[in-house]
Amino acid sequence: MSLTGAMLLTQVSVPQVSVPFSPEQASTFAPHVDALYAYLLLITIFFSTLITLLLVVFAVKYRRRQPDEVPRPISGSMVLELTWTIVPLLIAMTIFVWGASTYFKAYRVPHQAMEVYVVAKQWMWKFQHQTGQREINELHVPVGARVKLTMTTEDVIHSLYVPAFRIKQDVVPGRYTQLWFEATKTGSYYLFCAEYCGTNHSGMGGHVIVMEPTAYEQWLAGGAGAESAAAQGQKLFQERGCASCHQTDPAGQQGRGPTLYGLFGKQQAIEGDGTVAVDESYIRESILDPQAKLALGFQPIMPTFRNQVNEEQILQLIAYIRSLGQPQGGESGGTAQGGGGTTTGPTTGGASPTTERSNPLAPTSPRQGNPSPQLPPRVGQGGAANANRRQ
Ligand code: CUA
């Protein structure tokens, strides 16, 4: 390359004008999506250019030169046919494999994660932390922690979308969908509803506020007095009389209904034939439509609780049932009893802590230095924070 050519290249690459081509990258997942997107874009540019150039070249080269010119007949070429079939196939397969692996990264939820319940309704997002804090249209999370969202809706389909995290998932009535992310930068990021859901769809948004872990703990402490989701579920469980049929302690005999201790995450044999995994969806179904998949050996005597408990309360009941017989629940006492001081939140059922990182609050990779200003404490926690400082 000539000297002037090299200089020209250097000059071209020097100006650091940042065009907001895509939203900020603020999760571990974002670079993967952007890399794939860049790849698609490059392929598109390459073929658009190639086709346009060939179009022009052929138009000139094979133009009709005399009024009575008759083109030579073409009998076809096997080599050409194979080439333009196999090369695009290979290119398409790279997109497929890359896309699929990126998809699995996004939608295979890790076992060990801080869990947040999300209930959408026209037109707001309601979040509940396992420690009991609730928020509307705002979600506070610590940076570098894996956060798992278990989501449902009280009315129509909505879709949770955080562009800076490159995550989006529909929220569907009567079903739980899950989504996870690990934020890599503190800050405030837009949260959208990405499914047209009625008049105020466009206003159904909010912010995910990513905080330093210490600031996040302060924020959590600000909601002191809030009972954990499991404790609220336990209260409901007593109030609604569930306890008269369902045992919840390890020594409990089977009552009129199955004992719930240690049930979450197991396989349950059902009337008719087969088994069902006891997960969030099965518990929800059993509360609303108890006879849909009746546990084997029990009478169909449980009434439906449809219209008696709302989606948030069902999630609290699930949190309670899940806490029964969980190793963490018994040993640390952190999940079932409210205000136990746990800030990491319980983990999802069925996972052995050794299979994944045991501390979901530890980042998977060292973060780049980005000391964003810490977010101001919420009303009500300033006192506690000051008291700490004085000590
Ligand atoms: Cu909710 Cu659009």
Coordinates of C-alpha atoms and ligand atoms in Angstrom, one line a residue:
M1 CA 0.0 0.0 0.0
S2 CA 1.3 3.4 -0.8
L3 CA 2.2 5.9 1.9
T4 CA -0.6 8.3 0.8
G5 CA -3.0 5.4 0.9
A6 CA -2.0 4.5 4.4
M7 CA -2.3 8.1 5.5
L8 CA -5.7 8.4 3.9
L9 CA -6.9 5.3 5.8
T10 CA -5.6 6.7 9.1
Q11 CA -7.3 10.0 8.5
V12 CA -10.6 8.3 7.7
S13 CA -10.5 6.3 10.9
V14 CA -9.5 9.1 13.2
P15 CA -12.7 11.1 13.8
Q16 CA -14.5 9.5 16.7
V17 CA -18.0 10.6 15.8
S18 CA -20.4 8.3 17.6
V19 CA -23.6 7.8 15.6
P20 CA -26.3 6.3 17.8
F21 CA -26.7 3.3 15.5
S22 CA -27.9 1.1 18.2
P23 CA -28.8 1.5 21.9
E24 CA -26.2 1.4 24.6
Q25 CA -24.9 -2.1 25.4
A26 CA -25.7 -2.7 29.0
S27 CA -26.0 -6.4 29.5
T28 CA -23.7 -9.4 29.0
F29 CA -26.1 -10.4 26.2
A30 CA -25.9 -7.2 24.2
P31 CA -22.5 -7.7 22.5
H32 CA -23.6 -11.1 21.2
V33 CA -26.8 -9.7 19.6
D34 CA -24.8 -6.8 18.1
A35 CA -22.1 -9.0 16.7
L36 CA -24.7 -11.1 14.9
Y37 CA -26.5 -8.0 13.7
A38 CA -23.3 -6.6 12.3
Y39 CA -22.7 -9.9 10.5
L40 CA -26.1 -9.8 8.9
L41 CA -25.5 -6.2 7.9
L42 CA -22.2 -7.0 6.3
I43 CA -23.6 -9.9 4.4
T44 CA -26.5 -7.7 3.2
I45 CA -24.1 -4.9 2.1
F46 CA -21.8 -7.4 0.4
F47 CA -24.6 -9.0 -1.7
S48 CA -26.4 -5.7 -2.4
T49 CA -23.2 -4.2 -3.8
L50 CA -22.3 -7.4 -5.7
I51 CA -25.8 -7.6 -7.3
T52 CA -26.0 -4.0 -8.2
L53 CA -22.5 -4.0 -9.8
L54 CA -23.3 -7.2 -11.8
L55 CA -26.6 -5.6 -12.9
V56 CA -24.8 -2.6 -14.3
V57 CA -21.9 -4.6 -15.8
F58 CA -24.2 -7.2 -17.5
A59 CA -26.5 -4.5 -18.8
V60 CA -23.6 -2.9 -20.5
K61 CA -21.8 -6.0 -21.6
Y62 CA -24.7 -7.9 -23.0
R63 CA -26.6 -5.0 -24.4
R64 CA -28.2 -5.5 -27.9
R65 CA -25.8 -4.2 -30.5
Q66 CA -27.8 -4.7 -33.7
P67 CA -31.5 -4.5 -34.2
D68 CA -31.7 -8.1 -35.5
E69 CA -29.3 -9.6 -33.0
V70 CA -30.5 -13.0 -31.6
P71 CA -28.9 -14.2 -28.4
R72 CA -27.1 -17.5 -28.2
P73 CA -29.2 -20.2 -26.6
I74 CA -28.0 -21.3 -23.1
S75 CA -28.2 -25.0 -22.2
G76 CA -27.4 -24.5 -18.5
S77 CA -24.4 -25.2 -16.3
M78 CA -24.4 -27.7 -13.5
V79 CA -21.3 -26.1 -11.9
L80 CA -23.0 -22.7 -11.8
E81 CA -26.2 -24.1 -10.4
L82 CA -24.4 -26.0 -7.7
T83 CA -22.3 -23.0 -6.8
W84 CA -25.2 -20.6 -6.3
T85 CA -27.1 -23.2 -4.4
I86 CA -24.4 -24.4 -2.0
V87 CA -22.7 -21.1 -1.2
P88 CA -25.9 -19.4 -0.1
L89 CA -26.8 -22.5 1.9
L90 CA -23.5 -22.4 3.8
I91 CA -23.9 -18.7 4.4
A92 CA -27.5 -19.2 5.6
M93 CA -26.4 -22.0 7.9
T94 CA -23.8 -19.8 9.6
I95 CA -26.6 -17.3 10.3
F96 CA -28.8 -20.1 11.6
V97 CA -26.2 -21.7 13.9
W98 CA -25.0 -18.3 15.2
G99 CA -28.6 -17.1 15.7
A100 CA -29.7 -20.3 17.4
S101 CA -26.8 -20.2 19.9
T102 CA -27.5 -16.6 20.7
Y103 CA -31.2 -17.4 21.1
F104 CA -30.4 -20.2 23.6
K105 CA -28.1 -17.8 25.5
A106 CA -31.1 -15.5 26.0
Y107 CA -33.9 -17.9 26.7
R108 CA -32.2 -20.6 28.7
V109 CA -32.6 -19.2 32.1
P110 CA -29.8 -19.9 34.6
H111 CA -30.7 -21.9 37.7
Q112 CA -29.0 -19.6 40.0
A113 CA -30.4 -16.1 39.6
M114 CA -32.1 -13.4 41.5
E115 CA -35.7 -13.8 40.8
V116 CA -38.3 -11.0 40.2
Y117 CA -41.9 -11.5 39.5
V118 CA -43.5 -9.4 36.8
V119 CA -47.2 -8.9 36.4
A120 CA -48.3 -6.7 33.4
K121 CA -51.7 -5.1 33.1
Q122 CA -53.1 -2.4 31.0
W123 CA -51.1 -0.2 31.2
M124 CA -48.4 -0.8 33.7
W125 CA -45.6 -3.1 34.8
K126 CA -45.7 -4.4 38.3
F127 CA -42.5 -5.9 39.8
Q128 CA -42.1 -7.9 43.0
H129 CA -38.7 -8.8 44.5
Q130 CA -38.4 -12.0 46.5
T131 CA -37.6 -9.9 49.5
G132 CA -41.1 -8.4 49.2
Q133 CA -40.4 -5.0 47.7
R134 CA -42.8 -4.0 45.0
E135 CA -42.5 -1.4 42.3
I136 CA -44.5 -0.1 39.4
N137 CA -42.8 0.8 36.1
E138 CA -39.4 0.7 37.8
L139 CA -37.2 -2.2 38.4
H140 CA -34.1 -1.8 40.6
V141 CA -31.4 -4.4 40.1
P142 CA -27.8 -4.7 41.1
V143 CA -25.1 -4.5 38.4
G144 CA -23.3 -7.8 37.6
A145 CA -26.1 -10.0 39.0
R146 CA -28.1 -12.5 37.0
V147 CA -31.7 -11.5 37.2
K148 CA -34.5 -13.8 36.2
L149 CA -38.0 -12.5 35.4
T150 CA -41.0 -14.7 35.8
M151 CA -43.8 -12.9 34.0
T152 CA -47.5 -13.0 33.4
T153 CA -50.3 -10.6 32.7
E154 CA -53.7 -9.9 34.2
D155 CA -55.3 -9.0 30.9
V156 CA -54.0 -9.1 27.3
I157 CA -50.6 -9.9 25.8
H158 CA -47.9 -7.4 26.5
S159 CA -44.2 -7.7 25.8
L160 CA -41.3 -6.7 28.0
Y161 CA -38.5 -5.0 26.1
V162 CA -35.3 -3.5 27.3
P163 CA -33.3 -2.3 24.3
A164 CA -30.1 -1.6 26.2
F165 CA -30.1 -5.3 27.3
R166 CA -31.2 -6.6 23.9
I167 CA -33.9 -8.7 25.6
K168 CA -37.6 -9.0 24.7
Q169 CA -40.2 -11.5 25.7
D170 CA -44.0 -11.7 25.3
V171 CA -46.1 -11.8 28.5
V172 CA -49.0 -14.0 27.9
P173 CA -52.3 -14.4 29.9
G174 CA -52.6 -17.7 31.7
R175 CA -49.0 -18.6 31.3
Y176 CA -45.6 -17.8 32.8
T177 CA -42.8 -16.7 30.5
Q178 CA -39.3 -16.1 31.6
L179 CA -36.4 -13.9 30.7
W180 CA -33.1 -13.2 32.2
F181 CA -30.3 -10.7 32.0
E182 CA -27.1 -9.6 33.7
A183 CA -26.6 -5.9 33.6
T184 CA -23.0 -4.7 33.0
K185 CA -23.3 -1.0 33.7
T186 CA -25.0 1.1 36.2
G187 CA -27.6 3.6 35.0
S188 CA -31.2 3.9 34.0
Y189 CA -32.5 2.1 30.9
Y190 CA -35.8 2.3 29.1
L191 CA -38.2 -0.5 29.4
F192 CA -41.0 -0.7 26.9
C193 CA -44.1 -2.7 26.1
A194 CA -43.5 -4.1 22.7
E195 CA -46.9 -5.6 21.9
Y196 CA -49.8 -3.4 21.0
C197 CA -52.1 -3.7 24.0
G198 CA -54.7 -1.0 23.7
T199 CA -55.1 2.8 24.0
N200 CA -52.2 3.6 26.3
H201 CA -49.8 1.0 24.9
S202 CA -47.3 3.7 24.0
G203 CA -47.3 4.9 27.6
M204 CA -46.7 1.5 29.1
G205 CA -43.0 1.9 29.8
G206 CA -40.6 2.6 32.6
H207 CA -37.0 2.2 33.6
V208 CA -34.7 -0.6 34.7
I209 CA -32.4 1.1 37.3
V210 CA -29.1 -0.7 37.6
M211 CA -27.2 0.1 40.8
E212 CA -23.9 -0.8 42.4
P213 CA -24.5 -3.8 44.7
T214 CA -24.1 -1.7 47.9
A215 CA -26.5 1.0 46.6
Y216 CA -28.9 -1.8 45.7
E217 CA -28.7 -3.2 49.2
Q218 CA -29.4 0.2 50.6
W219 CA -32.3 0.5 48.3
L220 CA -33.6 -2.9 49.4
A221 CA -33.2 -1.9 53.0
G222 CA -35.3 1.1 52.3
G223 CA -38.3 -1.1 52.0
A224 CA -37.8 -2.5 55.5
G225 CA -40.9 -4.0 56.9
A226 CA -41.9 -5.4 53.5
E227 CA -42.5 -9.1 53.9
S228 CA -40.8 -11.5 51.5
A229 CA -42.9 -12.8 48.6
A230 CA -42.9 -16.2 50.3
A231 CA -44.1 -14.8 53.6
Q232 CA -46.9 -13.0 51.9
G233 CA -47.8 -16.2 50.2
Q234 CA -47.8 -18.0 53.5
K235 CA -50.3 -15.5 54.9
L236 CA -52.5 -16.0 51.9
F237 CA -52.2 -19.8 52.3
Q238 CA -53.5 -19.5 55.9
E239 CA -56.2 -17.0 55.1
R240 CA -57.7 -18.9 52.2
G241 CA -57.8 -22.1 54.2
C242 CA -55.3 -24.0 52.0
A243 CA -53.7 -25.4 55.2
S244 CA -56.8 -27.4 56.1
C245 CA -56.1 -29.8 53.3
H246 CA -52.4 -29.3 52.4
Q247 CA -49.6 -30.1 54.9
T248 CA -46.5 -27.9 54.7
D249 CA -44.1 -29.4 57.2
P250 CA -41.7 -32.2 56.6
A251 CA -43.4 -34.6 59.1
G252 CA -46.8 -33.9 57.7
Q253 CA -49.1 -36.7 56.7
Q254 CA -50.8 -36.5 53.4
G255 CA -54.1 -34.7 54.0
R256 CA -57.1 -34.4 51.7
G257 CA -54.7 -32.7 49.3
P258 CA -51.0 -33.5 48.6
T259 CA -48.5 -32.4 51.1
L260 CA -46.6 -29.4 49.7
Y261 CA -43.3 -29.8 51.5
G262 CA -40.5 -30.3 49.1
L263 CA -42.9 -30.7 46.2
F264 CA -41.7 -28.0 44.0
G265 CA -39.4 -29.2 41.2
K266 CA -40.5 -32.8 41.6
Q267 CA -42.5 -35.0 39.2
Q268 CA -46.1 -35.5 40.3
A269 CA -48.0 -38.6 39.1
I270 CA -51.5 -37.5 38.0
E271 CA -54.9 -39.2 37.5
G272 CA -55.3 -40.7 34.1
D273 CA -51.8 -41.3 33.1
G274 CA -48.4 -39.8 33.3
T275 CA -46.6 -37.3 35.4
V276 CA -46.3 -33.5 35.5
A277 CA -43.4 -31.4 36.6
V278 CA -44.3 -29.3 39.6
D279 CA -43.4 -25.9 38.4
E280 CA -44.8 -22.4 38.5
S281 CA -47.3 -23.2 35.7
Y282 CA -48.6 -26.4 37.3
I283 CA -49.1 -24.7 40.7
R284 CA -51.0 -21.9 39.0
E285 CA -53.2 -24.2 37.1
S286 CA -53.9 -26.3 40.2
I287 CA -55.0 -23.2 42.0
L288 CA -57.3 -22.0 39.2
D289 CA -58.4 -25.3 37.8
P290 CA -57.6 -27.9 40.4
Q291 CA -59.1 -30.8 38.4
A292 CA -57.1 -30.2 35.2
K293 CA -54.3 -32.4 36.4
L294 CA -55.4 -34.1 39.6
A295 CA -52.6 -35.6 41.7
L296 CA -52.9 -39.4 41.7
G297 CA -54.8 -40.8 44.6
F298 CA -56.7 -37.7 45.6
Q299 CA -60.4 -36.8 45.3
P300 CA -61.4 -34.0 43.0
I301 CA -62.7 -31.9 46.0
M302 CA -60.6 -28.8 45.7
P303 CA -62.6 -25.7 44.7
T304 CA -61.2 -23.3 42.1
F305 CA -59.7 -20.0 43.4
R306 CA -60.3 -18.3 40.1
N307 CA -61.4 -14.6 40.7
Q308 CA -60.4 -15.0 44.4
V309 CA -56.7 -14.6 44.0
N310 CA -55.1 -12.3 41.5
E311 CA -51.9 -13.0 39.5
E312 CA -49.7 -11.3 42.0
Q313 CA -51.1 -13.3 44.8
I314 CA -50.7 -16.5 42.8
L315 CA -47.0 -15.7 42.4
Q316 CA -46.8 -15.1 46.2
L317 CA -48.4 -18.5 46.8
I318 CA -45.9 -20.0 44.4
A319 CA -43.0 -18.4 46.2
Y320 CA -44.3 -19.8 49.4
I321 CA -44.8 -23.3 48.1
R322 CA -41.4 -23.2 46.5
S323 CA -39.8 -22.2 49.8
L324 CA -41.1 -25.3 51.5
G325 CA -38.4 -27.9 51.7
Q326 CA -35.8 -25.8 49.8
P327 CA -32.3 -26.3 51.3
Q328 CA -31.8 -22.6 51.6
G329 CA -35.1 -22.1 53.3
G330 CA -34.3 -24.4 56.2
E331 CA -30.7 -23.6 56.7
S332 CA -30.5 -19.9 56.3
G333 CA -34.1 -19.2 57.2
G334 CA -33.9 -16.5 54.6
T335 CA -36.7 -17.2 52.2
A336 CA -39.8 -18.3 54.1
Q337 CA -39.4 -15.8 57.0
G338 CA -39.8 -12.2 55.9
G339 CA -37.1 -9.7 56.5
G340 CA -34.5 -12.3 57.1
G341 CA -31.9 -10.0 55.7
T342 CA -31.2 -11.9 52.5
T343 CA -30.5 -9.7 49.7
T344 CA -29.5 -12.3 47.1
G345 CA -33.0 -13.7 47.1
P346 CA -33.8 -17.4 46.9
T347 CA -32.9 -19.4 43.9
T348 CA -35.1 -21.3 41.6
G349 CA -36.1 -24.7 42.6
G350 CA -34.4 -27.9 41.7
A351 CA -30.9 -26.6 41.1
S352 CA -28.0 -27.7 43.1
P353 CA -26.0 -24.7 44.1
T354 CA -22.8 -26.4 43.0
T355 CA -24.0 -26.7 39.4
E356 CA -23.7 -23.0 38.8
R357 CA -22.2 -20.1 40.6
S358 CA -23.5 -20.1 44.1
N359 CA -23.6 -16.4 44.3
P360 CA -25.8 -14.8 41.6
L361 CA -24.6 -11.4 42.7
A362 CA -21.0 -12.1 41.6
P363 CA -20.4 -10.9 38.1
T364 CA -19.5 -13.5 35.5
S365 CA -16.8 -11.4 34.2
P366 CA -14.9 -8.4 35.5
R367 CA -16.7 -5.2 34.6
Q368 CA -15.0 -2.4 32.7
G369 CA -14.5 0.6 35.0
N370 CA -17.6 2.7 34.7
P371 CA -18.1 4.5 38.0
S372 CA -21.5 6.0 37.3
P373 CA -22.9 8.2 40.1
Q374 CA -24.8 6.1 42.6
L375 CA -28.5 6.6 42.6
P376 CA -30.0 8.6 45.4
P377 CA -31.5 6.5 48.2
R378 CA -35.2 6.3 48.3
V379 CA -37.3 8.1 50.7
G380 CA -37.3 6.4 54.0
Q381 CA -33.9 4.9 53.9
G382 CA -31.8 8.1 54.2
G383 CA -32.0 7.8 58.0
A384 CA -30.6 4.3 58.1
A385 CA -27.9 5.2 55.6
N386 CA -26.8 8.2 57.7
A387 CA -26.8 6.2 60.8
N388 CA -24.4 3.8 59.2
R389 CA -22.1 6.6 58.1
R390 CA -22.0 8.0 61.7
Q391 CA -20.7 4.7 63.1
Ligands
CUA1 CU1 -48.7 -3.4 27.1 CU2 -48.4 -2.7 24.9

